[in-house]
Short mmCIF file of C-alpha atoms in Angstrom, two decimals:
data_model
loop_
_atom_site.label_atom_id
_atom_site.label_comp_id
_atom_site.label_asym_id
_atom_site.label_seq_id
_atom_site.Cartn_x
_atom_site.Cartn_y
_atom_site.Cartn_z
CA UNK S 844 23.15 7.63 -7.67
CA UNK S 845 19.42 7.64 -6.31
CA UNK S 846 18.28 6.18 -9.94
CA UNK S 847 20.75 3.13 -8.91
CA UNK S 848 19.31 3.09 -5.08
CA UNK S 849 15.68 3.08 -6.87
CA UNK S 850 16.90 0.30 -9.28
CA UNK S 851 18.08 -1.56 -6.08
CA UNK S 852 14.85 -1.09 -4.26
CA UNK S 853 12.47 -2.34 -6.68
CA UNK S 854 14.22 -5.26 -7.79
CA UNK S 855 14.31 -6.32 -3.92
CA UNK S 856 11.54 -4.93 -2.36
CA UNK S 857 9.48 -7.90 -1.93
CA UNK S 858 12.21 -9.35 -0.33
CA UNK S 859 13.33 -6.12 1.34
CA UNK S 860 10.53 -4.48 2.68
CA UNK S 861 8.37 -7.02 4.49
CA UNK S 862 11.70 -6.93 7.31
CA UNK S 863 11.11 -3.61 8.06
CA UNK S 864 7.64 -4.78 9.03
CA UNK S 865 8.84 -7.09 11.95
CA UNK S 866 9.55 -4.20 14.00
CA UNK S 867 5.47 -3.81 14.11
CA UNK S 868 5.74 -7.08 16.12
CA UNK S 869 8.79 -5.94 18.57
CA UNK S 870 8.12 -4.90 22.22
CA UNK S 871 9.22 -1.57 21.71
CA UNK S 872 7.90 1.59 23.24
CA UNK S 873 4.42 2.92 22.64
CA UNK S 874 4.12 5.90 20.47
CA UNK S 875 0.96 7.29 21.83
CA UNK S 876 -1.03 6.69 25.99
CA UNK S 877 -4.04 5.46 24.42
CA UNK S 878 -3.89 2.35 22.47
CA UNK S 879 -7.47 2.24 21.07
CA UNK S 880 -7.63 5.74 19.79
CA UNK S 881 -4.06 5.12 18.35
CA UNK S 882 -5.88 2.34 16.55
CA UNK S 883 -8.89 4.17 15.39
CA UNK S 884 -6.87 6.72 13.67
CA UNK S 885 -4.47 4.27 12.23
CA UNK S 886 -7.22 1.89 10.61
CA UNK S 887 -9.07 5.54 9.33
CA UNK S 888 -5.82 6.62 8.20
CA UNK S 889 -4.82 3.29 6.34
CA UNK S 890 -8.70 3.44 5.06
CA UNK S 891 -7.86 6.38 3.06
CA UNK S 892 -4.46 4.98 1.60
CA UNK S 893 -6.44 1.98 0.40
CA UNK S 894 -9.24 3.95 -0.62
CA UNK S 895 -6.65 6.31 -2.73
CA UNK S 896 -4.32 2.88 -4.32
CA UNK S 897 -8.46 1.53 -4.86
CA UNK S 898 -9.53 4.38 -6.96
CA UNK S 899 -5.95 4.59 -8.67
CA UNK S 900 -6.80 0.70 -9.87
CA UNK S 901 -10.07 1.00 -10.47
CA UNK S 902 -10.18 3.69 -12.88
CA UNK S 903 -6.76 2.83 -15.08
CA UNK S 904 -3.98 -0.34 -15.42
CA UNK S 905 -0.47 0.08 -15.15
CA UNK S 906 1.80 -2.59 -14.81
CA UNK S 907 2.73 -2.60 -11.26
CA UNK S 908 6.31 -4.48 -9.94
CA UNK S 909 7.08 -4.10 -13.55
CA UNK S 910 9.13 -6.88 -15.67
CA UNK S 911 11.40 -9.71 -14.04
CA UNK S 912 11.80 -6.97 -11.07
CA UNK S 913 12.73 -4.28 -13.25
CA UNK S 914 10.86 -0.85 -14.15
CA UNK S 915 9.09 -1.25 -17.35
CA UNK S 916 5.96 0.22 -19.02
CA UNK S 917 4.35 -0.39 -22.09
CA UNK S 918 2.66 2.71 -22.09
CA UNK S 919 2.76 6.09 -20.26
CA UNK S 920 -0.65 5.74 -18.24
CA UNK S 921 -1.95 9.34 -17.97
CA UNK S 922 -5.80 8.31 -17.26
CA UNK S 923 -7.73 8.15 -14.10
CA UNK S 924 -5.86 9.65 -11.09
CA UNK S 925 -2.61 9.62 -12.79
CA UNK S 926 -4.10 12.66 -14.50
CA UNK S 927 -3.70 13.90 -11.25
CA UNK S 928 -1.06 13.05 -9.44
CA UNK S 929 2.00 10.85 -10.80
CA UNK S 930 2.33 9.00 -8.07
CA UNK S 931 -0.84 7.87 -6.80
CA UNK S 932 -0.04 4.57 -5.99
CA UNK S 933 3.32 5.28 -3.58
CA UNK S 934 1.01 8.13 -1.86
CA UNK S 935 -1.68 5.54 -0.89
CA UNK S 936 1.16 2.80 0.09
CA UNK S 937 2.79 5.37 2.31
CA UNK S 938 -0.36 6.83 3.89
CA UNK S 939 -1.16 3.01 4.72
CA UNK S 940 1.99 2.85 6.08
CA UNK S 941 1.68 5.82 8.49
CA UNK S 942 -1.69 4.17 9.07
CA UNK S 943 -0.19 0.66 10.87
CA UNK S 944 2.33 2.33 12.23
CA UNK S 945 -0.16 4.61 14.00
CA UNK S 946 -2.65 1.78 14.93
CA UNK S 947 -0.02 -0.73 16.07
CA UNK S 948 1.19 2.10 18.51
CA UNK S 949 4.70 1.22 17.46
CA UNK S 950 7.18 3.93 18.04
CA UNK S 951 9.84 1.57 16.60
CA UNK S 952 8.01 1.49 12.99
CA UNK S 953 7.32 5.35 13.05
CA UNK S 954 10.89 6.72 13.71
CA UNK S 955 12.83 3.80 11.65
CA UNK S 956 9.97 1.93 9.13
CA UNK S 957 8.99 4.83 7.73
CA UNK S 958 11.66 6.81 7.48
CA UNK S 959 13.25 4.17 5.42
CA UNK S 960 10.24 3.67 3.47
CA UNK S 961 10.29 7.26 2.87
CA UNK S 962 13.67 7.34 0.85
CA UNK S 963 13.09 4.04 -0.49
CA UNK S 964 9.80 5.36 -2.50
CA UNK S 965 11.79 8.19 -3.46
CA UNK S 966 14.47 6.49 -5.04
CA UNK S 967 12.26 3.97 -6.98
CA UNK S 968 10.29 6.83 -7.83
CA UNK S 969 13.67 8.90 -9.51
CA UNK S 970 14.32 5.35 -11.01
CA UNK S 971 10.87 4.61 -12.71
CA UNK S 972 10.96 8.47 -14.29
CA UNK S 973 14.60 8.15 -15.58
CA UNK S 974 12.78 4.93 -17.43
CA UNK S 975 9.89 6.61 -18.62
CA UNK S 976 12.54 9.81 -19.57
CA UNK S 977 13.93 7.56 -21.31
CA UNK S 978 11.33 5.64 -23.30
CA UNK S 979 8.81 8.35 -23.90
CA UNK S 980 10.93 11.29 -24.30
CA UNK S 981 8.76 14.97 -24.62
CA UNK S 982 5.41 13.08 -23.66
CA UNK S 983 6.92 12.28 -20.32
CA UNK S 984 7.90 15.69 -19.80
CA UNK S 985 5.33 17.76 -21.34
CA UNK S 986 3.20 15.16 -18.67
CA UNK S 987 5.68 15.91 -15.85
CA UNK S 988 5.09 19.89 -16.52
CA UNK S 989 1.20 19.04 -16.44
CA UNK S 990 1.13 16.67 -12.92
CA UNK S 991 2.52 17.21 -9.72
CA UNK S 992 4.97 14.11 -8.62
CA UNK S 993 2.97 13.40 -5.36
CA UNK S 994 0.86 16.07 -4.45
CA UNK S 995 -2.63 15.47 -6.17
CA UNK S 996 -4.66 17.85 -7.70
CA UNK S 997 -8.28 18.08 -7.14
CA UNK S 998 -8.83 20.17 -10.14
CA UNK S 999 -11.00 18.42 -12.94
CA UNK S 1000 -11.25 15.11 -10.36
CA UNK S 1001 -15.15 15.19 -10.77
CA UNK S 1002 -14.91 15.12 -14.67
CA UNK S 1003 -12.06 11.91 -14.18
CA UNK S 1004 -14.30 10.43 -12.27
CA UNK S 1005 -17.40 10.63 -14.02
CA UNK S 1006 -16.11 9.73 -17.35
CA UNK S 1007 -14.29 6.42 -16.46
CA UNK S 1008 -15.85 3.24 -16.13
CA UNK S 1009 -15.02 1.31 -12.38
CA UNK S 1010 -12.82 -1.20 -13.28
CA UNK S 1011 -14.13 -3.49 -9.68
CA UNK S 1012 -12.91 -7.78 -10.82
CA UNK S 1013 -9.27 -5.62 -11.67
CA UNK S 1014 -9.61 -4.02 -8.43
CA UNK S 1015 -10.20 -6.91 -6.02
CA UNK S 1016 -7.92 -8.96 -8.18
CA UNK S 1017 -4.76 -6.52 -7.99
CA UNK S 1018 -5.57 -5.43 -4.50
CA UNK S 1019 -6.87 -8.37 -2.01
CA UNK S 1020 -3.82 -10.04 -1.38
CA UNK S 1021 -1.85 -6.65 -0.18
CA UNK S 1022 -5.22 -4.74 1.28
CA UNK S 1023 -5.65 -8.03 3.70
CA UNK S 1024 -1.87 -7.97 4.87
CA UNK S 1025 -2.02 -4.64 6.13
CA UNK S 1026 -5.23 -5.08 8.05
CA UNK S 1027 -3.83 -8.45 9.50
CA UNK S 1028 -0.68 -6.65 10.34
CA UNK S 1029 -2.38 -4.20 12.64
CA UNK S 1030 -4.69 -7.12 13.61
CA UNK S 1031 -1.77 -9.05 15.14
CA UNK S 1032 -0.20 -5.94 16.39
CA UNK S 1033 -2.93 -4.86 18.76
CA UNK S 1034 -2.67 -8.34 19.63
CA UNK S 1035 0.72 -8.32 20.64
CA UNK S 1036 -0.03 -4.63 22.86
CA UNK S 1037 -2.27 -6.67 24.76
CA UNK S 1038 -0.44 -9.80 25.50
CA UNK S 1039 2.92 -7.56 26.61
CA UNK S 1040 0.26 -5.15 28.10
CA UNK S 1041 -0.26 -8.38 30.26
CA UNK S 1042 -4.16 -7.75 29.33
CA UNK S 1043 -4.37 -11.75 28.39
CA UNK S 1044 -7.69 -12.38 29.67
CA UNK S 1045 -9.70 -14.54 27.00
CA UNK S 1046 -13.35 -13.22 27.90
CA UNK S 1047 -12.25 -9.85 27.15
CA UNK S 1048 -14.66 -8.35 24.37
CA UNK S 1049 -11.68 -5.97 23.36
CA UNK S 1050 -9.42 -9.48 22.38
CA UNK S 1051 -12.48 -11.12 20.94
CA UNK S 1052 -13.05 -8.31 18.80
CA UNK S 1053 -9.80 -8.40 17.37
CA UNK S 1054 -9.80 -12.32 16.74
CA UNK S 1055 -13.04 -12.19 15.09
CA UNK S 1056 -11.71 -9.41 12.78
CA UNK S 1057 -8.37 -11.70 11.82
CA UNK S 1058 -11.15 -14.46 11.06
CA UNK S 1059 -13.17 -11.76 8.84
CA UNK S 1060 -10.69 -10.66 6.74
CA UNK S 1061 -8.92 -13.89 6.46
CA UNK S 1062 -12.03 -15.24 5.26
CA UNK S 1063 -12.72 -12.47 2.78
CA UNK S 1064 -9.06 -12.55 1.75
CA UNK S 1065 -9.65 -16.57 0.63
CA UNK S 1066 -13.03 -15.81 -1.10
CA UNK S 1067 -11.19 -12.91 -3.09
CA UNK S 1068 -8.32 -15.66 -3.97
CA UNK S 1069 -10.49 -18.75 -4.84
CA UNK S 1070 -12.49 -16.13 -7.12
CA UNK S 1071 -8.98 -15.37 -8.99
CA UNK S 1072 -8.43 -18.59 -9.11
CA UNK S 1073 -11.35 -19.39 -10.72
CA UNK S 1074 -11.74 -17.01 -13.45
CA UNK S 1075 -14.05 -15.23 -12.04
CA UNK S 1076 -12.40 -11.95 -11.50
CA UNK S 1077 -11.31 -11.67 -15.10
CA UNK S 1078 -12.01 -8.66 -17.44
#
């Protein structure tokens, strides 16, 4: 049953999921007093996510939203972080996750989004082992008895990461596009606090601050796309 749910999941996630996101834009009840701490932790918090899916990239491929929306591999990737967790990828999505829900003070996100996000992970997660089960046979589970699903281990991380070359055009290129809709998202929400916080007033540095951020990373976001475009993030 959950490796149908999974199957579900990731063949309509990018349809799916962004939804759940709209409730980051609802005038729903704050989740914690202070809006600009909530923020500071959130952004740190989503930081570290990003930071943790960066690293994951950076150091090995895998085929990410597999083959015409359906879980494929071509190989069983076992390099980089994945010698360390199995999962490394789901853990930083979720963490970024927590992350805008925390910095767009949205109570609405935090006790429905990520619940949901929770299971869904988890079923796509049962679905993409069964696969992998399936295809690689004893490899997959002699790795399986070797990694931990989602907890990483730290053990041996300094030898990982010292004998791997930074893999920094398949970085930008794989991560740009999602990295800047995540940092717009909890642009826009703080946004939105203000405006329903009726704090509308257009010479406050607090609003600028936020506008010139959208304008940053919107601006970065079309460098890092005309560069793809262009070839120039290539292997």
């Amino acid at each position: 049953m959950m490796v149908r749910i999974g199957n579900f999941f990731f063949h309509y996630r990018n349809g799916l999921f962004p939804l759940l996101y709209l409730l980051l834009f609802l005038n729903g009840p704050a989740a914690f007093p202070d809006q600009r701490l909530a923020l500071l932790i959130g952004v740190l918090v989503a930081m570290a996510g990003q930071i943790l899916r960066g690293v994951t990239v950076g150091l090995d491929y895998i085929v990410r939203g597999g083959r015409n929306r359906q879980v494929y591999a071509e190989r069983l990737v076992q390099g980089g972080l994945f010698a360390h967790c199995r999962n490394p990828l789901y853990v930083g999505n979720y963490m970024i996750l927590v992350g805008v829900g925390i910095a767009a003070n949205s109570l609405l996100f935090l006790a429905i989004g990520l619940p949901f996000f929770l299971f869904a992970y988890w079923a796509i997660i049962a679905a993409e082992e069964a696969f992998l089960r399936g295809k690689f046979g004893e490899e997959f589970v002699t790795y399986c008895a070797q990694v931990n699903r989602l907890l990483p281990s730290l053990s041996g991380l300094s030898q990982t990461l010292d004998g791997m070359r930074f893999n920094w055009r398949r970085l930008l290129s794989a991560e740009y596009g999602s990295a800047y809709i995540w940092m717009a998202a909890i642009i826009l929400a703080s946004l939105k606090n203000l405006w329903f916080g009726g704090q509308r007033d257009i010479h406050n540095p607090y609003v600028w601050m936020l506008w010139l951020s959208l304008v940053l990373v919107t601006v970065a976001y079309l460098v890092a796309r005309f560069l793809k475009k262009c070839g120039r993030l290539d292997d």
